[in-house]
PDB file of N, CA, C and O in Angstrom:
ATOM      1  N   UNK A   4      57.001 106.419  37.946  1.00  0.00           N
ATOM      2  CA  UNK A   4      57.550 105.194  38.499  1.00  0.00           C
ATOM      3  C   UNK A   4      58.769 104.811  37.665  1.00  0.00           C
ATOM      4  O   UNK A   4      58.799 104.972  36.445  1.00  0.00           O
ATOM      5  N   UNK A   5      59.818 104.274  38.409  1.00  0.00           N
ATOM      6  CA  UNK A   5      61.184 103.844  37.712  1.00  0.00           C
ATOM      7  C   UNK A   5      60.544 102.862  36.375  1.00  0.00           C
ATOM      8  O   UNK A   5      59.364 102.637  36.104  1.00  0.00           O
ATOM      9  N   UNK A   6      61.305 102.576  35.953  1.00  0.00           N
ATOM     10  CA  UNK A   6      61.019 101.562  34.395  1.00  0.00           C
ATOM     11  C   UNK A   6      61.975 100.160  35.487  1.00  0.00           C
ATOM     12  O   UNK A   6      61.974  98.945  35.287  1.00  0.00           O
ATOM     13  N   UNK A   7      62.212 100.421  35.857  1.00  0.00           N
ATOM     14  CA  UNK A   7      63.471  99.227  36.607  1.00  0.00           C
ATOM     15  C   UNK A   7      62.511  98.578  37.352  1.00  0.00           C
ATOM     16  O   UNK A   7      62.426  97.379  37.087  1.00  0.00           O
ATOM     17  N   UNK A   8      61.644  99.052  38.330  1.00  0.00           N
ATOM     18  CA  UNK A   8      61.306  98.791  39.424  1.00  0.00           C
ATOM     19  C   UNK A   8      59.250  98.440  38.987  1.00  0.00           C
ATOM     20  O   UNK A   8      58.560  97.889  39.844  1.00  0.00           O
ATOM     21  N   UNK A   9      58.771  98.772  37.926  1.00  0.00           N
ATOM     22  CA  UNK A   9      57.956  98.352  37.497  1.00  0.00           C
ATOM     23  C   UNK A   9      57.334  96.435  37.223  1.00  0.00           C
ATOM     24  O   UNK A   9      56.260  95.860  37.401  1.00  0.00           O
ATOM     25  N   UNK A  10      58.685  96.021  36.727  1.00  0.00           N
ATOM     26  CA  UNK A  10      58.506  94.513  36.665  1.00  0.00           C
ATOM     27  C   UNK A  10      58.285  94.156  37.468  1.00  0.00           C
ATOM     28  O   UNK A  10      57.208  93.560  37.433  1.00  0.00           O
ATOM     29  N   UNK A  11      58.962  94.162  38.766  1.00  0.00           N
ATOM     30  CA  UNK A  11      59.403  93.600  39.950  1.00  0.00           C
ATOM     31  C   UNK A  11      58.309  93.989  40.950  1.00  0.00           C
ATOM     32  O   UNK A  11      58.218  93.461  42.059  1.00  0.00           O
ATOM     33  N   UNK A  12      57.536  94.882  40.525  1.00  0.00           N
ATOM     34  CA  UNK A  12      55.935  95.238  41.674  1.00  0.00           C
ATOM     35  C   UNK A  12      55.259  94.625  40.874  1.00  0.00           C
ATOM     36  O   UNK A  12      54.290  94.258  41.538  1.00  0.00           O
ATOM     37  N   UNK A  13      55.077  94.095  39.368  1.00  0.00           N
ATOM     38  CA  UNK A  13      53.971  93.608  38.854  1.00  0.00           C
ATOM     39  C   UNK A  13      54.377  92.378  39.307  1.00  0.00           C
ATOM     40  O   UNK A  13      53.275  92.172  39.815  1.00  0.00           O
ATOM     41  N   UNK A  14      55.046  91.280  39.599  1.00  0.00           N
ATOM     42  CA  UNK A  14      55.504  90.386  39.932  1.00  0.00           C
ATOM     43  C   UNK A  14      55.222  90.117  41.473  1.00  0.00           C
ATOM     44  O   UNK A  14      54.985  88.926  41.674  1.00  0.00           O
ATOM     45  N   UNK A  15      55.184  90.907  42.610  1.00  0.00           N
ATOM     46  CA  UNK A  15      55.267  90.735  43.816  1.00  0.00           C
ATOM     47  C   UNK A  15      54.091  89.883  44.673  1.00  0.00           C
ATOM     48  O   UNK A  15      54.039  89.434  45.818  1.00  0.00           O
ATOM     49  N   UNK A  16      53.441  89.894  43.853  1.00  0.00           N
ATOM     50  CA  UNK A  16      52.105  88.344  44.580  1.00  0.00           C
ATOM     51  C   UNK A  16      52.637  87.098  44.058  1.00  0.00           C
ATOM     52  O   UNK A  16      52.475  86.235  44.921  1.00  0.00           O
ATOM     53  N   UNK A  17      53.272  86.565  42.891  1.00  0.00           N
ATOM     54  CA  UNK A  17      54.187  85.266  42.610  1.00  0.00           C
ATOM     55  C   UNK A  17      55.170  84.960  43.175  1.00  0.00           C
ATOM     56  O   UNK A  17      55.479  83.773  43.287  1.00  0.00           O
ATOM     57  N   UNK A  18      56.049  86.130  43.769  1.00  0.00           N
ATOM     58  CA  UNK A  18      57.365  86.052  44.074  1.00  0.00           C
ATOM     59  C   UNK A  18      56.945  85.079  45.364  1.00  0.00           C
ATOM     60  O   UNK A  18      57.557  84.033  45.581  1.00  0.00           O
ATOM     61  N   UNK A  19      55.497  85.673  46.455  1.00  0.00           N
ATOM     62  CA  UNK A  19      55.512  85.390  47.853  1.00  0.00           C
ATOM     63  C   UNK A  19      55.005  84.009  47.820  1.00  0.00           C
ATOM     64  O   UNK A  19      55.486  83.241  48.653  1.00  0.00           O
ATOM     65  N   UNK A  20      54.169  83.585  47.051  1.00  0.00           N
ATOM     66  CA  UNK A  20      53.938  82.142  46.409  1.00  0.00           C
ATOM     67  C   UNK A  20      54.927  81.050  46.906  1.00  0.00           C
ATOM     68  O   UNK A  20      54.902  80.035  47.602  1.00  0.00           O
ATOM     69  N   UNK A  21      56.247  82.152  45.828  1.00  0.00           N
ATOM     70  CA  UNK A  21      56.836  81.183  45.673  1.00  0.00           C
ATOM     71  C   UNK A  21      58.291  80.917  46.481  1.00  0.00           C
ATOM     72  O   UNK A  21      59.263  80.212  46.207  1.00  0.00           O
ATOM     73  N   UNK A  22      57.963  81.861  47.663  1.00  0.00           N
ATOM     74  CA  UNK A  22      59.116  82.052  48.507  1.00  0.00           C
ATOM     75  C   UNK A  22      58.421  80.818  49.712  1.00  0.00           C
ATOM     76  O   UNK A  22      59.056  80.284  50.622  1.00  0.00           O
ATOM     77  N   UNK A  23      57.345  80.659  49.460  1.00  0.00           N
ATOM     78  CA  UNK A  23      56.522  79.865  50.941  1.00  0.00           C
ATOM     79  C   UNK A  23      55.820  78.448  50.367  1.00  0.00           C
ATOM     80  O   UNK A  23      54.709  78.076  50.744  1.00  0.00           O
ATOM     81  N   UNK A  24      56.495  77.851  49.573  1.00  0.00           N
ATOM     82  CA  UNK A  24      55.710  76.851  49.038  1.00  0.00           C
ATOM     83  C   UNK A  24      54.995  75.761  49.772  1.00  0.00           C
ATOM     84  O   UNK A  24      54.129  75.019  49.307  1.00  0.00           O
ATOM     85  N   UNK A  25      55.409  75.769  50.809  1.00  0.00           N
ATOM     86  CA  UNK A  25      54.968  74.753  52.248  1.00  0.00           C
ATOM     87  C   UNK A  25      53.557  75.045  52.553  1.00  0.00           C
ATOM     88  O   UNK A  25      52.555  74.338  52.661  1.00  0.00           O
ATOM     89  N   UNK A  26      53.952  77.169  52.730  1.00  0.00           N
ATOM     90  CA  UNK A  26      52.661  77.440  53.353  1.00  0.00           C
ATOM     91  C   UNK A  26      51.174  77.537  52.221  1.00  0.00           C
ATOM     92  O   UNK A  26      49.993  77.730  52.509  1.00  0.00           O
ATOM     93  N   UNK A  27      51.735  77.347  51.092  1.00  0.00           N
ATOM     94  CA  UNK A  27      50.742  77.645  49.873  1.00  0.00           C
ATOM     95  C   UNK A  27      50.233  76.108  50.263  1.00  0.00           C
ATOM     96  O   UNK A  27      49.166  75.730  50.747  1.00  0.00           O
ATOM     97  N   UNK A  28      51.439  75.364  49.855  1.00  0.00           N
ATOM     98  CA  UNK A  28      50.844  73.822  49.804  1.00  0.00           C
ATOM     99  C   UNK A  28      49.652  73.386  51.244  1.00  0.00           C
ATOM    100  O   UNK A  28      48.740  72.565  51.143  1.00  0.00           O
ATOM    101  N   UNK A  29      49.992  74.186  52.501  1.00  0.00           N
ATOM    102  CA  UNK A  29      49.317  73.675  53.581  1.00  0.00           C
ATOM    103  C   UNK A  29      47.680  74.326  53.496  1.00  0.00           C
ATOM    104  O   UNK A  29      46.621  73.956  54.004  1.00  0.00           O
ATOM    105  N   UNK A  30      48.072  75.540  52.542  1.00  0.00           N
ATOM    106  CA  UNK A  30      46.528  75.942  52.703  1.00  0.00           C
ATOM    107  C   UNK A  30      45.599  75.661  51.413  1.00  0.00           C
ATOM    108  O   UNK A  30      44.405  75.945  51.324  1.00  0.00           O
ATOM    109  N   UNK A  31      46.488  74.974  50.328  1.00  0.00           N
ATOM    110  CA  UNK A  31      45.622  74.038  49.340  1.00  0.00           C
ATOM    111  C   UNK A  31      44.859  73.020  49.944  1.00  0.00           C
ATOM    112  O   UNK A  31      43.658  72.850  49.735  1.00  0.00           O
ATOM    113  N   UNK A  32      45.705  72.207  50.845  1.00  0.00           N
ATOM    114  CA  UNK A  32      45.145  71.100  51.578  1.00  0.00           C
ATOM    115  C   UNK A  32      44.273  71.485  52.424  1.00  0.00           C
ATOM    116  O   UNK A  32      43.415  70.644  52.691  1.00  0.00           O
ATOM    117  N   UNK A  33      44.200  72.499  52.951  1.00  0.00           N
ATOM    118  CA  UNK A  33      43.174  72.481  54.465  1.00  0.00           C
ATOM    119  C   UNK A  33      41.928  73.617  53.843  1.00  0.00           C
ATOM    120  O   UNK A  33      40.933  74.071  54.408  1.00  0.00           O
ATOM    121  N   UNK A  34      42.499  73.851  52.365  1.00  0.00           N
ATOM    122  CA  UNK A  34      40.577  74.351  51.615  1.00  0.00           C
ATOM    123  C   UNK A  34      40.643  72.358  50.943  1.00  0.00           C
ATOM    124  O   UNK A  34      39.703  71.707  51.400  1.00  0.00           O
ATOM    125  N   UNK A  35      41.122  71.952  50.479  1.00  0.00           N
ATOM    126  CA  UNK A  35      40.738  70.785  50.211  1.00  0.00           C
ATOM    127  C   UNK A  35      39.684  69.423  51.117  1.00  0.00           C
ATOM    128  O   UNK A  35      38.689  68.732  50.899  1.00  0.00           O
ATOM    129  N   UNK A  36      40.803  69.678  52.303  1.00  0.00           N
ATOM    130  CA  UNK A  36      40.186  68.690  53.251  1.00  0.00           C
ATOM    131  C   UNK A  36      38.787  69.361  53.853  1.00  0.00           C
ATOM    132  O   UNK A  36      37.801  68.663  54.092  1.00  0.00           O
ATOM    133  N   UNK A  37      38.825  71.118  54.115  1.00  0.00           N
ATOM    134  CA  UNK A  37      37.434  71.415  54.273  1.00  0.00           C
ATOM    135  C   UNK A  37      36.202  71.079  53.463  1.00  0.00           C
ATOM    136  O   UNK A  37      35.149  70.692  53.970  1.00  0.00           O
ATOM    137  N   UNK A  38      36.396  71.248  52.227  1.00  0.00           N
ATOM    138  CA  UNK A  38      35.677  70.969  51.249  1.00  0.00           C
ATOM    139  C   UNK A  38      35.056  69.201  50.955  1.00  0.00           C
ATOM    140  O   UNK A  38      34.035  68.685  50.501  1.00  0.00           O
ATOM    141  N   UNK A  39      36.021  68.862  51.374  1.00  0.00           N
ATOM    142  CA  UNK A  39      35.627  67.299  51.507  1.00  0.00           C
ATOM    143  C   UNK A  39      34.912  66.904  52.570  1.00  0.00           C
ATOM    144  O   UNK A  39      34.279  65.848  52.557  1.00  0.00           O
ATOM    145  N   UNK A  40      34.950  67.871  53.792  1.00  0.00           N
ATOM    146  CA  UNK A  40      34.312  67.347  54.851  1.00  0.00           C
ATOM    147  C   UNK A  40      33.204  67.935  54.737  1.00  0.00           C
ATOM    148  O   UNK A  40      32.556  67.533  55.703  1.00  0.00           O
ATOM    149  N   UNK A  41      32.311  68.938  53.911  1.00  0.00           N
ATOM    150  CA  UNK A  41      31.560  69.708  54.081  1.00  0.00           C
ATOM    151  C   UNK A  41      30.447  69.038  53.006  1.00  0.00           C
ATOM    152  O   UNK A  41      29.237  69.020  53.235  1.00  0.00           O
ATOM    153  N   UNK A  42      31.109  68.463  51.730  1.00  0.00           N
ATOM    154  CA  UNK A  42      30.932  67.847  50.994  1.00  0.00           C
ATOM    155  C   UNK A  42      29.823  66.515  51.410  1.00  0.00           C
ATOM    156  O   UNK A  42      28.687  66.199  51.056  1.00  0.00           O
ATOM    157  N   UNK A  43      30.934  65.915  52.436  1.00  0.00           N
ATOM    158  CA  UNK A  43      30.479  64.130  52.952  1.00  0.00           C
ATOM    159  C   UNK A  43      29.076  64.949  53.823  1.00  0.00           C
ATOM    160  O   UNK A  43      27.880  64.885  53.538  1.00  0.00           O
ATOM    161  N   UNK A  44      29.618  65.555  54.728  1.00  0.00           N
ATOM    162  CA  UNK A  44      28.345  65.784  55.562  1.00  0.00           C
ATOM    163  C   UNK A  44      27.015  66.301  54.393  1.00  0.00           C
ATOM    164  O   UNK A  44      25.860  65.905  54.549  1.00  0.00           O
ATOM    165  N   UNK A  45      27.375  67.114  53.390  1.00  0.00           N
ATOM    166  CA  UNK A  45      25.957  66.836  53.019  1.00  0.00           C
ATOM    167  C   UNK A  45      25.123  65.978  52.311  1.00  0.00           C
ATOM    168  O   UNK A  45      23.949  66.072  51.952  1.00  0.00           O
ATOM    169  N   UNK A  46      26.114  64.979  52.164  1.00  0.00           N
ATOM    170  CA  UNK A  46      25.731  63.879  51.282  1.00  0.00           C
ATOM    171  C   UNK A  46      25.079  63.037  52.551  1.00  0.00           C
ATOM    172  O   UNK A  46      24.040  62.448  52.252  1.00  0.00           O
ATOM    173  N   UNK A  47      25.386  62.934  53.492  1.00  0.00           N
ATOM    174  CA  UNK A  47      24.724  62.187  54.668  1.00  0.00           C
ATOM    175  C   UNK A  47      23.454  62.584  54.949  1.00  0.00           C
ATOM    176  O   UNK A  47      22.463  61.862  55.060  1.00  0.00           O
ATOM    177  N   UNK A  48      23.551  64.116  55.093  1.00  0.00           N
ATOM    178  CA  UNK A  48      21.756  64.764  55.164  1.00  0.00           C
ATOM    179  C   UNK A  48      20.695  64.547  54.648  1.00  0.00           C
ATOM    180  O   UNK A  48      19.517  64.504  55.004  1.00  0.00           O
ATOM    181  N   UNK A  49      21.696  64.311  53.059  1.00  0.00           N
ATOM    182  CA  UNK A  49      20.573  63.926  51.850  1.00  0.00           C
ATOM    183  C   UNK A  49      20.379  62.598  52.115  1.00  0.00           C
ATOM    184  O   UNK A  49      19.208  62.360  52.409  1.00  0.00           O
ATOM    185  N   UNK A  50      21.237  61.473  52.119  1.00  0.00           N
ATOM    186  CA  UNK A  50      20.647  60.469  52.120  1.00  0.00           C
ATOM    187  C   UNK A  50      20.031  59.766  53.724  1.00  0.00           C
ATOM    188  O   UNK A  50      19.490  58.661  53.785  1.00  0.00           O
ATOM    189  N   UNK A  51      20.238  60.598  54.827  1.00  0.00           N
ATOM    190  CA  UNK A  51      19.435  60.193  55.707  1.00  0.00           C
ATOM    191  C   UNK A  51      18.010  60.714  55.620  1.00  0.00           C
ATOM    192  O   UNK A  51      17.201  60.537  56.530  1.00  0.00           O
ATOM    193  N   UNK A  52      17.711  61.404  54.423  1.00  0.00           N
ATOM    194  CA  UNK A  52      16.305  62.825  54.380  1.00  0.00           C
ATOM    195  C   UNK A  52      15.568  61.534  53.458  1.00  0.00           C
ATOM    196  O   UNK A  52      14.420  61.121  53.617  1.00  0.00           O
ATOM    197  N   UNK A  53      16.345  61.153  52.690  1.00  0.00           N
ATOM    198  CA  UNK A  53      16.226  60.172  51.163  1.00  0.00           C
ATOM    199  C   UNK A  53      15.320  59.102  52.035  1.00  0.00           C
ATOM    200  O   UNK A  53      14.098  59.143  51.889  1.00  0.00           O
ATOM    201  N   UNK A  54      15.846  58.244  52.845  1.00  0.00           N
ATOM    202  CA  UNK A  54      15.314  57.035  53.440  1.00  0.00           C
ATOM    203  C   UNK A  54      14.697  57.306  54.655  1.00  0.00           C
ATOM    204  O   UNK A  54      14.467  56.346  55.390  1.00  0.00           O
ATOM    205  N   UNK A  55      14.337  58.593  55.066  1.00  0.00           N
ATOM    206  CA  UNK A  55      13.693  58.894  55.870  1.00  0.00           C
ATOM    207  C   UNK A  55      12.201  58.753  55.325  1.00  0.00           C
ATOM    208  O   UNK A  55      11.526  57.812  55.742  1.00  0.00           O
ATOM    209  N   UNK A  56      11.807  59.408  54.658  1.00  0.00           N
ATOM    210  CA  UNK A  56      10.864  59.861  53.701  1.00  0.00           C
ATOM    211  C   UNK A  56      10.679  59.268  52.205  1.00  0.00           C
ATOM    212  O   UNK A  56      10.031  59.763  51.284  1.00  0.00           O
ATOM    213  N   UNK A  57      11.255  58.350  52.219  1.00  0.00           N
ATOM    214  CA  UNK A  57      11.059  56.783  51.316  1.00  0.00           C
ATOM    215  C   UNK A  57       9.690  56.657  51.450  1.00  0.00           C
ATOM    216  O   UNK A  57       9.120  56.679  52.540  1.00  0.00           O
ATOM    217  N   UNK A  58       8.997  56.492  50.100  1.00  0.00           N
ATOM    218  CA  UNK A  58       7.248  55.680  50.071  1.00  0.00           C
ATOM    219  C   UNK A  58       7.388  54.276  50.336  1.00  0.00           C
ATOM    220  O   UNK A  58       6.426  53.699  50.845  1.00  0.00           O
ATOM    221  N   UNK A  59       8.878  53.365  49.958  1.00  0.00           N
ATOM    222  CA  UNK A  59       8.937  52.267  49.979  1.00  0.00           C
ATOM    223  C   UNK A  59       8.570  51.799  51.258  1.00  0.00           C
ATOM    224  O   UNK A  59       7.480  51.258  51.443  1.00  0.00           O
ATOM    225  N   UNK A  60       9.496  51.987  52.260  1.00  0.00           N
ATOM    226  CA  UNK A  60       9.660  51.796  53.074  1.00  0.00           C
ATOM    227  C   UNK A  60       9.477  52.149  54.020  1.00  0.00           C
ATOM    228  O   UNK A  60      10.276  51.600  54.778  1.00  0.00           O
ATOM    229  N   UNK A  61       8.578  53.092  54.758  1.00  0.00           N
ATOM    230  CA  UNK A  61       7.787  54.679  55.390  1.00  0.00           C
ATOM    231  C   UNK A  61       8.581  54.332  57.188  1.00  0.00           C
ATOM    232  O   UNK A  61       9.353  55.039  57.835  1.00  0.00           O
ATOM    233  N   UNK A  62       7.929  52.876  57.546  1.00  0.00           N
ATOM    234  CA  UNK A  62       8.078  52.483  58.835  1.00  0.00           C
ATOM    235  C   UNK A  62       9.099  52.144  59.843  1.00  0.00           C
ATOM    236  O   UNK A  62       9.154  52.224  61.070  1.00  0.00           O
ATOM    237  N   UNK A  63      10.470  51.437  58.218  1.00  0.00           N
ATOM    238  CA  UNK A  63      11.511  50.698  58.819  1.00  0.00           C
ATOM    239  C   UNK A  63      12.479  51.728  58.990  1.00  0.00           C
ATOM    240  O   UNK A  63      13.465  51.134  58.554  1.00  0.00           O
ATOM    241  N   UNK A  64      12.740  52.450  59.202  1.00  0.00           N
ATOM    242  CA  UNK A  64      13.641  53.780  58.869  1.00  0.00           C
ATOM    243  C   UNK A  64      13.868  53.904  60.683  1.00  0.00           C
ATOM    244  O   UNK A  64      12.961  54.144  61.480  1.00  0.00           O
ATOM    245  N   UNK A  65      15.492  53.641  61.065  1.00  0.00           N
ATOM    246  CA  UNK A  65      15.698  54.058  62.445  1.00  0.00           C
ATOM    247  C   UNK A  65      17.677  54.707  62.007  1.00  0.00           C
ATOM    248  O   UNK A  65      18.646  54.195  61.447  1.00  0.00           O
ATOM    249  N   UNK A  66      17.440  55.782  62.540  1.00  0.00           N
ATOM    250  CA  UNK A  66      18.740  56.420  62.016  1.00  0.00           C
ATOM    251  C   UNK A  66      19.770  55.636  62.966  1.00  0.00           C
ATOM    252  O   UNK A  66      19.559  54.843  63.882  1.00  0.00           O
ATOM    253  N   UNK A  67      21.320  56.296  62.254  1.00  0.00           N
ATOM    254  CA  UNK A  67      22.070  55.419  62.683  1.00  0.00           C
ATOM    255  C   UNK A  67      22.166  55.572  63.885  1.00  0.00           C
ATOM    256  O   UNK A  67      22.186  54.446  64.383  1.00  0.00           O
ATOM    257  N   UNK A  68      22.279  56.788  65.109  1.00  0.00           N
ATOM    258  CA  UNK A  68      22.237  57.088  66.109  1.00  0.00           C
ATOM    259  C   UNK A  68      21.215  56.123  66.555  1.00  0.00           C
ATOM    260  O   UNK A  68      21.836  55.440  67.371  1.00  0.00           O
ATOM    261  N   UNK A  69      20.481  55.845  66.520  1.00  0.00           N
ATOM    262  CA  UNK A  69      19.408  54.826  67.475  1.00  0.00           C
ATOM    263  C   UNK A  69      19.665  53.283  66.937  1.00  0.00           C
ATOM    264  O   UNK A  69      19.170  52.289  67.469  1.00  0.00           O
ATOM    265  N   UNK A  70      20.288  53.274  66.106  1.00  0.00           N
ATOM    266  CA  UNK A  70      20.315  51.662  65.293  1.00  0.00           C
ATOM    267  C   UNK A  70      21.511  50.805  66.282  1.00  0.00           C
ATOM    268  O   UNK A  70      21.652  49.586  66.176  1.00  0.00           O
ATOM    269  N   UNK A  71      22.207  51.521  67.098  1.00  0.00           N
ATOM    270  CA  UNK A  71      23.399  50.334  67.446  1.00  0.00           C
ATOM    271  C   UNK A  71      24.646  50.785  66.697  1.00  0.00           C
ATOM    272  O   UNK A  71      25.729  50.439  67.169  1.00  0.00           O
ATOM    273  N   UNK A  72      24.626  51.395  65.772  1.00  0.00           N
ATOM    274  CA  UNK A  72      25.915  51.250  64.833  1.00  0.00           C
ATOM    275  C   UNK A  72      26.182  50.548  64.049  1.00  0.00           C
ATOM    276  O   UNK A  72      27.248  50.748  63.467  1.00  0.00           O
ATOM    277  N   UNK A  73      25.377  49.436  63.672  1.00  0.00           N
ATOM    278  CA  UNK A  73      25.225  48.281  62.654  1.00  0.00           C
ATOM    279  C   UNK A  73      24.924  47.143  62.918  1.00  0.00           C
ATOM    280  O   UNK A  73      24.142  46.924  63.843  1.00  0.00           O
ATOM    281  N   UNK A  74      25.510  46.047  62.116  1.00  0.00           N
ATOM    282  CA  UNK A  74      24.908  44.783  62.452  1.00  0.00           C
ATOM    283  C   UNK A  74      26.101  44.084  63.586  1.00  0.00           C
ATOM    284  O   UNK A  74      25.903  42.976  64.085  1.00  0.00           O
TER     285      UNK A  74
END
């Protein structure tokens, strides 16, 4: 392999980085925003599982789907 042309292939995954910074930046955000949405939803599972199955409270438990949507 050339000695010239060595740098410039060890380099060639930064270069494309940094020729597309839009498209890097758009797919930081859309593993970000996935992750956040995947995140919330399981925090909802848990805490609808949480007050489902409460000793406190065994009877009063009506999820939000049947509740109206609030007060």
């Amino acid at each position: 392999m050339d000695q010239t042309r060595a740098p410039r292939m060890a380099n060639a995954g930064r270069l494309s980085v940094a020729r597309r910074p839009g498209l890097a930046l758009a797919a930081v955000a859309a593993v970000g925003i996935a992750a956040a949405v995947q995140y919330k939803r399981s925090e909802l599972t848990r805490n609808e599982k949480a007050q489902k199955n409460s000793p406190e409270h065994p009877n009063f438990y009506v999820s939000v789907d049947r509740s109206g949507g609030g007060i």
